[in-house]
mmCIF file of C-alpha atoms and ligand atoms in Angstrom:
data_model
loop_
_atom_site.group_PDB
_atom_site.id
_atom_site.type_symbol
_atom_site.label_atom_id
_atom_site.label_comp_id
_atom_site.label_asym_id
_atom_site.label_seq_id
_atom_site.Cartn_x
_atom_site.Cartn_y
_atom_site.Cartn_z
ATOM 1 C CA MET I 6 1.258 23.377 18.533
ATOM 2 C CA LYS I 7 -0.951 20.900 16.883
ATOM 3 C CA HIS I 8 -2.180 21.386 13.309
ATOM 4 C CA GLN I 9 -5.556 20.534 11.969
ATOM 5 C CA ILE I 10 -5.455 18.438 8.782
ATOM 6 C CA ARG I 11 -7.931 16.714 6.606
ATOM 7 C CA LEU I 12 -7.267 13.318 5.055
ATOM 8 C CA ASN I 13 -9.345 11.057 2.864
ATOM 9 C CA VAL I 14 -8.330 7.632 3.680
ATOM 10 C CA ASN I 15 -9.729 4.725 1.684
ATOM 11 C CA GLY I 16 -12.698 6.905 0.714
ATOM 12 C CA ASP I 17 -13.434 8.206 4.322
ATOM 13 C CA ASP I 18 -12.883 11.758 5.306
ATOM 14 C CA TYR I 19 -11.115 12.574 8.561
ATOM 15 C CA GLU I 20 -10.295 15.838 10.356
ATOM 16 C CA LEU I 21 -7.405 15.307 12.772
ATOM 17 C CA LEU I 22 -5.305 17.415 15.106
ATOM 18 C CA VAL I 23 -1.651 16.363 14.789
ATOM 19 C CA ASP I 24 1.748 17.491 16.110
ATOM 20 C CA PRO I 25 3.813 18.758 13.133
ATOM 21 C CA TRP I 26 6.493 16.179 13.614
ATOM 22 C CA ARG I 27 4.219 13.125 13.412
ATOM 23 C CA THR I 28 4.503 10.901 10.375
ATOM 24 C CA LEU I 29 1.706 9.680 8.231
ATOM 25 C CA ASN I 30 2.577 6.146 9.344
ATOM 26 C CA GLU I 31 2.044 7.125 12.981
ATOM 27 C CA VAL I 32 -1.288 8.893 12.196
ATOM 28 C CA LEU I 33 -2.603 5.901 10.201
ATOM 29 C CA ARG I 34 -1.587 3.377 12.759
ATOM 30 C CA GLU I 35 -2.090 5.163 16.018
ATOM 31 C CA ASP I 36 -4.849 7.668 15.383
ATOM 32 C CA LEU I 37 -6.936 5.830 12.760
ATOM 33 C CA ASN I 38 -6.081 2.288 13.934
ATOM 34 C CA LEU I 39 -5.207 1.283 10.398
ATOM 35 C CA THR I 40 -2.441 -1.052 11.394
ATOM 36 C CA GLY I 41 -2.300 -2.986 8.129
ATOM 37 C CA THR I 42 0.399 -0.496 7.101
ATOM 38 C CA LYS I 43 3.572 -1.604 8.876
ATOM 39 C CA LEU I 44 6.576 0.226 10.315
ATOM 40 C CA GLY I 45 9.855 -1.479 9.502
ATOM 41 C CA CYS I 46 13.066 0.469 9.194
ATOM 42 C CA GLY I 47 11.501 3.828 9.745
ATOM 43 C CA VAL I 48 13.993 5.573 7.513
ATOM 44 C CA GLY I 49 12.656 4.965 3.970
ATOM 45 C CA ASP I 50 14.632 1.869 3.142
ATOM 46 C CA CYS I 51 12.369 -1.200 3.391
ATOM 47 C CA GLY I 52 9.059 -0.296 1.795
ATOM 48 C CA ALA I 53 6.972 -1.930 4.549
ATOM 49 C CA CYS I 54 5.133 1.330 5.196
ATOM 50 C CA THR I 55 4.161 2.058 1.592
ATOM 51 C CA VAL I 56 0.807 3.673 0.982
ATOM 52 C CA LEU I 57 -0.616 5.566 -1.928
ATOM 53 C CA VAL I 58 -0.932 9.399 -1.674
ATOM 54 C CA ASP I 59 -2.987 10.870 -4.507
ATOM 55 C CA GLY I 60 -2.231 7.617 -6.393
ATOM 56 C CA LYS I 61 1.546 7.682 -5.943
ATOM 57 C CA SER I 62 3.393 5.259 -3.731
ATOM 58 C CA VAL I 63 4.995 6.830 -0.727
ATOM 59 C CA SER I 64 6.947 5.725 2.321
ATOM 60 C CA SER I 65 4.673 6.745 5.103
ATOM 61 C CA CYS I 66 7.434 6.515 7.705
ATOM 62 C CA ILE I 67 9.218 9.566 6.160
ATOM 63 C CA THR I 68 6.199 11.490 5.219
ATOM 64 C CA LEU I 69 4.962 14.058 7.665
ATOM 65 C CA ALA I 70 1.131 13.926 8.199
ATOM 66 C CA VAL I 71 0.962 17.729 7.819
ATOM 67 C CA ALA I 72 2.577 17.401 4.385
ATOM 68 C CA VAL I 73 -0.330 15.329 3.076
ATOM 69 C CA ASP I 74 -3.119 17.627 4.371
ATOM 70 C CA GLY I 75 -6.033 17.466 1.866
ATOM 71 C CA LYS I 76 -4.740 14.349 0.095
ATOM 72 C CA LYS I 77 -6.319 11.094 -0.804
ATOM 73 C CA ILE I 78 -4.594 8.206 1.011
ATOM 74 C CA GLU I 79 -4.934 4.518 0.075
ATOM 75 C CA THR I 80 -3.840 1.827 2.398
ATOM 76 C CA VAL I 81 -4.012 -1.991 2.342
ATOM 77 C CA GLU I 82 -7.374 -1.846 4.259
ATOM 78 C CA GLY I 83 -8.803 -0.115 1.206
ATOM 79 C CA LEU I 84 -8.067 -3.090 -1.054
ATOM 80 C CA ALA I 85 -11.032 -5.122 0.202
ATOM 81 C CA ALA I 86 -13.566 -4.282 2.863
ATOM 82 C CA SER I 87 -13.743 -6.576 5.822
ATOM 83 C CA GLY I 88 -15.675 -9.734 4.949
ATOM 84 C CA GLU I 89 -15.746 -8.923 1.264
ATOM 85 C CA LYS I 90 -14.031 -10.672 -1.625
ATOM 86 C CA LEU I 91 -10.251 -9.965 -1.598
ATOM 87 C CA HIS I 92 -8.689 -7.757 -4.113
ATOM 88 C CA PRO I 93 -7.116 -9.702 -7.072
ATOM 89 C CA ILE I 94 -3.642 -8.685 -5.844
ATOM 90 C CA GLN I 95 -4.412 -10.205 -2.367
ATOM 91 C CA GLU I 96 -5.755 -13.344 -3.961
ATOM 92 C CA SER I 97 -2.719 -13.732 -6.080
ATOM 93 C CA PHE I 98 -0.334 -13.234 -3.164
ATOM 94 C CA ILE I 99 -2.082 -15.934 -1.225
ATOM 95 C CA GLU I 100 -2.336 -18.427 -4.103
ATOM 96 C CA LYS I 101 1.244 -18.024 -5.259
ATOM 97 C CA GLY I 102 2.687 -18.297 -1.746
ATOM 98 C CA ALA I 103 3.967 -14.761 -1.712
ATOM 99 C CA ILE I 104 3.348 -14.230 1.922
ATOM 100 C CA GLN I 105 5.291 -15.793 4.778
ATOM 101 C CA CYS I 106 5.599 -13.600 7.915
ATOM 102 C CA GLY I 107 3.578 -11.006 6.100
ATOM 103 C CA PHE I 108 5.443 -8.002 7.413
ATOM 104 C CA CYS I 109 6.339 -6.761 3.934
ATOM 105 C CA THR I 110 3.083 -7.710 2.326
ATOM 106 C CA ALA I 111 0.942 -4.539 2.788
ATOM 107 C CA GLY I 112 3.669 -2.350 1.312
ATOM 108 C CA MET I 113 4.347 -4.825 -1.538
ATOM 109 C CA GLU I 114 0.664 -4.932 -2.389
ATOM 110 C CA MET I 115 0.304 -1.222 -2.458
ATOM 111 C CA SER I 116 3.287 -0.869 -4.816
ATOM 112 C CA ALA I 117 1.803 -3.617 -6.931
ATOM 113 C CA LEU I 118 -1.386 -1.751 -7.164
ATOM 114 C CA TYR I 119 0.542 1.432 -8.146
ATOM 115 C CA LEU I 120 2.445 -0.551 -10.822
ATOM 116 C CA LEU I 121 -0.599 -2.324 -12.264
ATOM 117 C CA ARG I 122 -2.573 0.909 -12.517
ATOM 118 C CA LYS I 123 0.250 2.479 -14.570
ATOM 119 C CA ASN I 124 1.139 -0.651 -16.470
ATOM 120 C CA PRO I 125 -1.455 -3.380 -16.598
ATOM 121 C CA SER I 126 0.846 -5.835 -18.398
ATOM 122 C CA PRO I 127 4.255 -5.447 -16.776
ATOM 123 C CA THR I 128 7.225 -7.652 -17.855
ATOM 124 C CA GLU I 129 9.088 -9.586 -15.086
ATOM 125 C CA GLU I 130 11.790 -6.943 -15.229
ATOM 126 C CA GLU I 131 9.243 -4.149 -14.803
ATOM 127 C CA ILE I 132 7.760 -5.943 -11.811
ATOM 128 C CA ARG I 133 11.175 -6.407 -10.216
ATOM 129 C CA GLU I 134 11.894 -2.723 -10.837
ATOM 130 C CA GLY I 135 8.502 -1.847 -9.283
ATOM 131 C CA LEU I 136 9.566 -3.772 -6.133
ATOM 132 C CA SER I 137 13.017 -2.294 -5.987
ATOM 133 C CA GLY I 138 12.208 -0.147 -2.964
ATOM 134 C CA HIS I 139 10.901 -3.196 -0.974
ATOM 135 C CA LEU I 140 12.718 -5.692 1.249
ATOM 136 C CA CYS I 141 11.433 -9.078 2.088
ATOM 137 C CA ARG I 142 13.333 -11.318 4.521
ATOM 138 C CA CYS I 143 11.317 -14.468 3.855
ATOM 139 C CA THR I 144 10.179 -15.225 0.389
ATOM 140 C CA GLY I 145 13.173 -14.765 -1.865
ATOM 141 C CA TYR I 146 11.064 -12.467 -4.052
ATOM 142 C CA ASN I 147 10.261 -14.942 -6.773
ATOM 143 C CA GLN I 148 6.791 -15.762 -5.497
ATOM 144 C CA ILE I 149 6.063 -12.058 -5.105
ATOM 145 C CA VAL I 150 7.029 -11.431 -8.686
ATOM 146 C CA GLU I 151 4.827 -14.403 -9.825
ATOM 147 C CA ALA I 152 1.945 -13.136 -7.727
ATOM 148 C CA ILE I 153 2.046 -9.695 -9.360
ATOM 149 C CA ALA I 154 2.208 -11.175 -12.874
ATOM 150 C CA ASP I 155 -0.799 -13.356 -11.884
ATOM 151 C CA ALA I 156 -2.634 -10.391 -10.430
ATOM 152 C CA ALA I 157 -2.088 -8.481 -13.703
ATOM 153 C CA ASP I 158 -3.885 -11.321 -15.589
ATOM 154 C CA ARG I 159 -6.583 -11.559 -12.873
ATOM 155 C CA MET I 160 -7.232 -7.848 -12.878
ATOM 156 C CA LYS I 161 -7.843 -7.758 -16.592
ATOM 157 C CA THR I 162 -10.582 -10.409 -16.141
ATOM 158 C CA ASP I 163 -11.812 -8.877 -12.931
ATOM 159 C CA ARG I 164 -12.057 -5.474 -14.505
ATOM 160 C CA GLY I 165 -14.631 -6.951 -16.876
ATOM 161 C CA LYS I 166 -16.593 -8.199 -13.835
ATOM 162 C CA GLY I 167 -16.635 -4.756 -12.305
ATOM 163 C CA VAL I 168 -14.032 -5.181 -9.585
ATOM 164 C CA LYS I 169 -12.369 -1.777 -9.051
ATOM 165 C CA PRO I 170 -8.731 -1.911 -10.137
HETATM 166 S S1 FES D 212 9.353 1.549 7.420
HETATM 167 FE FE1 FES D 212 9.157 2.981 5.905
HETATM 168 S S2 FES D 212 10.573 2.457 4.394
HETATM 169 FE FE2 FES D 212 10.883 1.041 6.038
HETATM 170 S S1 FES D 213 6.976 -12.232 3.863
HETATM 171 FE FE1 FES D 213 8.313 -11.893 5.622
HETATM 172 S S2 FES D 213 9.294 -10.060 5.151
HETATM 173 FE FE2 FES D 213 8.226 -10.580 3.330
#
């Protein structure tokens, strides 16, 4: 039997009828067409599917949609509206060469957002620890760490300009 759930995704409210076994990742990608959130391993190991649920980073592939009924979900699509200025984290990822195939990027960026909200001036070690749940097959990680350090600097400036952190 399907369950009715309510989600607030990137500021928009949705009422959905979902089977109890469907994951948040499936509902985001298939029902809401928010395909920026990727599906990699599907078992909680790679971080590609990371989104924020009530501000905390979560693997959407192992989270049932019914378990997040009533919650606030943030996905990569919420970082910058289509056609608008990119979020400082996205700008830093591009400028520092932290994206190659891009499959890990949305999840990395959401974990970066989670980290920088908690800790606006992380050390390199804290950044690496913040990324510990993420796998990247392309970049070797150094550019991603550099990008997050750069984003931290940028967000301090951008906050002053009114960009939402
Ligand atoms: S797809 Fe969810 S952790 Fe890999
Ligand atoms: S850029 Fe390809 S997996 Fe990270």
